Coordinates of C-alpha atoms in Angstrom, one line a residue:
M1 CA -32.4 -112.3 24.2
Q2 CA -33.7 -111.2 20.5
F3 CA -32.7 -108.1 19.1
T4 CA -35.8 -106.4 17.6
S5 CA -34.9 -102.9 15.9
E6 CA -31.3 -101.3 15.1
Q7 CA -30.3 -97.7 14.0
R8 CA -26.5 -96.6 13.4
L9 CA -26.4 -93.0 15.1
D10 CA -24.4 -90.4 13.7
D11 CA -21.7 -90.9 16.1
G12 CA -21.2 -94.6 15.2
V13 CA -23.0 -96.2 18.1
L14 CA -25.0 -98.9 17.1
E15 CA -28.6 -98.5 19.1
R16 CA -30.2 -101.8 19.3
E17 CA -34.0 -102.6 20.9
F18 CA -34.2 -106.2 21.9
I19 CA -36.3 -108.4 24.3
L20 CA -35.2 -111.1 26.8
G21 CA -38.4 -113.0 28.1
E22 CA -40.6 -110.4 29.7
I23 CA -38.0 -107.9 29.7
P24 CA -37.6 -105.1 27.0
G25 CA -34.1 -103.5 26.7
T26 CA -31.7 -101.4 25.0
L27 CA -28.3 -101.9 23.9
W28 CA -26.0 -99.1 22.6
T29 CA -22.7 -100.4 21.3
P30 CA -19.5 -98.1 20.0
G31 CA -17.8 -99.2 16.8
S32 CA -14.6 -100.9 18.6
A33 CA -15.3 -104.3 20.1
P34 CA -15.3 -106.2 22.8
S35 CA -16.4 -103.2 24.5
P36 CA -16.3 -102.9 28.8
L37 CA -20.1 -102.9 29.7
I38 CA -22.1 -100.3 31.9
L39 CA -25.3 -101.2 32.6
M40 CA -27.1 -98.1 33.3
A41 CA -30.6 -98.1 35.9
H42 CA -33.1 -95.5 35.6
N43 CA -35.1 -94.5 38.9
N44 CA -38.4 -96.0 39.9
G45 CA -41.1 -96.1 37.2
L46 CA -39.3 -94.0 34.6
S47 CA -39.0 -95.6 31.2
K48 CA -35.7 -97.2 29.3
G49 CA -36.5 -94.1 26.4
E50 CA -36.3 -91.5 28.5
P51 CA -34.9 -88.5 26.9
R52 CA -32.4 -87.8 29.7
L53 CA -31.2 -91.6 30.1
V54 CA -31.0 -92.2 26.6
A55 CA -29.2 -89.1 26.3
R56 CA -26.4 -90.5 29.3
A57 CA -26.0 -94.0 27.6
R58 CA -25.5 -92.5 23.9
K59 CA -22.8 -90.3 24.9
T60 CA -21.2 -93.2 27.7
A61 CA -21.4 -95.5 24.5
A62 CA -19.6 -92.8 22.5
Y63 CA -16.8 -93.3 25.3
G64 CA -15.9 -96.7 24.1
Y65 CA -18.6 -98.6 26.3
A66 CA -21.3 -101.3 25.5
V67 CA -24.1 -99.9 27.5
A68 CA -27.2 -101.3 28.5
S69 CA -30.5 -100.4 30.1
I70 CA -33.9 -102.3 30.9
D71 CA -37.5 -101.6 31.6
A72 CA -37.4 -103.7 35.1
A73 CA -41.0 -105.1 36.5
G74 CA -42.9 -102.3 36.8
C75 CA -41.2 -99.5 35.1
G76 CA -41.6 -97.6 31.5
D77 CA -44.1 -100.0 29.4
R78 CA -43.8 -103.0 31.5
P79 CA -46.9 -103.6 33.5
R80 CA -48.0 -102.0 36.6
S81 CA -50.6 -103.0 39.2
A82 CA -53.2 -101.1 40.7
A83 CA -51.9 -101.8 44.2
D84 CA -48.5 -100.1 42.6
E85 CA -49.9 -96.9 40.9
Q86 CA -52.4 -96.2 44.2
A87 CA -48.8 -96.5 46.0
R88 CA -46.7 -94.3 43.3
A89 CA -49.5 -91.7 44.2
D90 CA -49.4 -92.0 47.8
L91 CA -45.9 -91.5 47.9
R92 CA -45.5 -88.4 45.4
R93 CA -48.7 -86.7 47.5
A94 CA -47.0 -87.5 50.1
M95 CA -43.5 -86.2 49.3
Q96 CA -45.0 -83.3 47.9
A97 CA -47.0 -82.1 51.5
G98 CA -43.8 -83.1 53.5
E99 CA -44.9 -86.0 55.2
P100 CA -43.4 -89.2 56.5
V101 CA -43.0 -90.9 53.5
D102 CA -40.5 -94.1 54.8
E103 CA -43.2 -96.7 55.5
I104 CA -44.8 -96.3 52.0
F105 CA -42.0 -96.0 50.4
E106 CA -40.4 -99.2 52.0
S107 CA -43.9 -101.0 51.2
F108 CA -43.5 -99.9 47.7
I109 CA -40.1 -99.8 46.2
G110 CA -37.9 -102.3 48.5
P111 CA -40.1 -105.2 46.4
L112 CA -39.3 -103.4 43.2
V113 CA -35.8 -103.7 44.5
E114 CA -36.4 -107.5 44.4
K115 CA -37.4 -107.9 41.1
A116 CA -35.3 -105.6 39.5
V117 CA -32.4 -107.4 40.6
P118 CA -33.0 -110.9 39.0
E119 CA -33.7 -109.3 36.2
W120 CA -31.0 -107.2 35.6
Q121 CA -28.6 -110.6 36.3
S122 CA -30.4 -112.3 33.7
T123 CA -29.8 -109.5 31.4
L124 CA -25.9 -109.5 32.5
D125 CA -25.7 -114.0 31.3
S126 CA -26.8 -112.7 27.7
L127 CA -25.3 -109.7 27.3
L128 CA -22.1 -111.4 28.1
S129 CA -22.4 -114.0 25.8
L130 CA -22.2 -111.0 23.0
P131 CA -19.2 -111.0 20.9
E132 CA -18.7 -107.0 20.9
V133 CA -19.6 -107.4 24.9
G134 CA -16.2 -107.8 27.0
G135 CA -15.8 -109.1 30.3
T136 CA -15.5 -106.1 32.7
V137 CA -18.5 -104.7 34.1
G138 CA -19.7 -101.5 35.9
Y139 CA -22.7 -100.2 37.1
S140 CA -24.5 -96.8 36.4
G141 CA -27.8 -95.1 38.1
W142 CA -30.2 -95.7 40.2
A143 CA -28.8 -96.1 44.0
A144 CA -31.4 -98.8 45.7
V145 CA -30.8 -101.2 42.7
G146 CA -27.3 -100.5 42.1
I147 CA -26.4 -101.4 46.3
R148 CA -28.4 -104.6 46.1
L149 CA -26.7 -105.5 42.2
A150 CA -22.9 -104.6 43.4
V151 CA -23.7 -107.0 46.6
V152 CA -25.0 -110.3 45.1
E153 CA -23.2 -109.9 42.0
P154 CA -19.4 -110.5 41.9
R155 CA -19.3 -109.6 37.8
I156 CA -19.8 -105.3 38.8
A157 CA -16.5 -103.8 39.3
A158 CA -16.9 -100.2 39.8
A159 CA -20.4 -98.3 40.5
G160 CA -21.5 -94.8 39.9
L161 CA -24.4 -94.0 41.9
F162 CA -26.9 -91.0 41.5
A163 CA -29.3 -89.6 44.5
G164 CA -29.4 -92.0 47.5
G165 CA -31.4 -89.7 50.0
Y166 CA -34.1 -92.5 49.5
V167 CA -33.1 -96.0 49.8
P168 CA -34.9 -99.0 51.3
R169 CA -33.2 -100.0 54.9
A170 CA -32.4 -103.2 53.4
Q171 CA -29.6 -101.6 50.7
R172 CA -28.8 -99.1 53.3
E173 CA -27.6 -102.6 55.4
E174 CA -26.3 -103.7 52.9
A175 CA -24.2 -100.7 51.8
R176 CA -21.6 -101.6 54.4
Q177 CA -20.8 -105.3 52.5
L178 CA -19.7 -102.9 49.3
T179 CA -16.1 -102.9 48.1
I180 CA -16.0 -102.0 44.8
P181 CA -14.8 -98.5 43.9
L182 CA -17.7 -96.0 44.1
L183 CA -18.8 -93.1 42.5
F184 CA -21.5 -90.9 44.4
L185 CA -23.4 -88.2 42.5
L186 CA -25.5 -85.6 45.0
Q187 CA -28.0 -82.9 43.8
W188 CA -27.0 -80.5 46.8
D189 CA -31.0 -79.1 46.2
D190 CA -32.3 -82.5 45.3
E191 CA -36.1 -81.7 46.0
G192 CA -36.6 -85.7 46.5
N193 CA -33.5 -87.0 48.1
P194 CA -33.0 -85.4 51.5
R195 CA -29.1 -84.3 51.7
E196 CA -28.2 -85.5 55.0
R197 CA -29.4 -89.0 54.3
A198 CA -27.4 -89.6 51.7
L199 CA -24.5 -87.9 53.5
D200 CA -25.3 -90.8 55.8
L201 CA -25.6 -93.6 53.0
F202 CA -21.9 -92.2 52.0
D203 CA -21.0 -93.0 55.2
T204 CA -22.0 -96.5 55.3
F205 CA -20.3 -97.6 52.1
G206 CA -17.4 -100.0 52.9
S207 CA -15.8 -99.3 50.0
K208 CA -12.3 -98.3 50.4
E209 CA -12.2 -96.0 47.4
K210 CA -15.4 -94.2 47.1
T211 CA -15.4 -90.6 46.0
M212 CA -18.4 -88.2 46.0
H213 CA -19.3 -85.5 43.7
A214 CA -22.2 -82.9 45.4
N215 CA -23.1 -80.1 42.4
M216 CA -26.0 -77.5 43.7
G217 CA -29.4 -77.8 41.9
G218 CA -32.5 -80.4 41.6
H219 CA -32.9 -83.8 41.1
V220 CA -32.5 -83.2 37.1
G221 CA -29.7 -80.5 37.4
T222 CA -26.7 -82.5 37.5
P223 CA -24.2 -81.4 35.3
W224 CA -23.2 -82.7 31.7
F225 CA -19.4 -82.3 32.9
E226 CA -20.0 -85.3 35.2
M227 CA -20.4 -87.1 32.2
E228 CA -16.5 -86.8 31.3
D229 CA -15.9 -87.6 35.2
G230 CA -17.7 -90.8 35.2
D231 CA -16.2 -91.9 32.0
R232 CA -12.4 -91.2 33.9
F233 CA -13.9 -93.0 36.6
F234 CA -14.8 -96.4 34.7
A235 CA -11.8 -96.1 32.6
R236 CA -10.3 -96.4 35.9
H237 CA -11.7 -99.8 36.6
L238 CA -13.1 -101.4 33.6
R239 CA -10.3 -100.9 31.1

């Protein structure tokens, strides 16, 4: 892992860009060290520099956590194949037209999850070798990647998952294997994540400790007070 830039923010959080092989990432660390680590994964195609993600990461770091985000294969500034771009366009068109999207979703998102999880594991290996990063690890973000990562990675102690209406079949099956504490955030009127499918996924999780927070509004309308609730959730399990 090579750090390529750094800046100290007004709240004392240190923000550093890094590169690990072909994987670009950002690490935010608070003044206290070592700090519990939260892996913060964005949804398909978005950049680690997306403003909402950065704001969430900085706020979480200010609570006293080390926070890391990467651009997984096909996301952010990583190269995208013509086939991937066509699949994204087909998925958007089908969703806007109210057409069935499951087969498009499976053929596109399924392989994306398969590629992303090993990169997150490699990133985790490198992050845990840093003196400023503690040994307990949480996950926050995209449900599909979070489910697979939590199933195959025993170092994940707790997870906060977003949305969950569209999750590949493989991850819906894997959800039964999850036993770690979960916080599941659902936007009741999410235009891109069918509510009933998200509720079914929540029922599927095998965790004995699982909590759902449902709020009114669309996909990007998650209230900011959920940040405070998320901090309390992670504090119970990572500190």
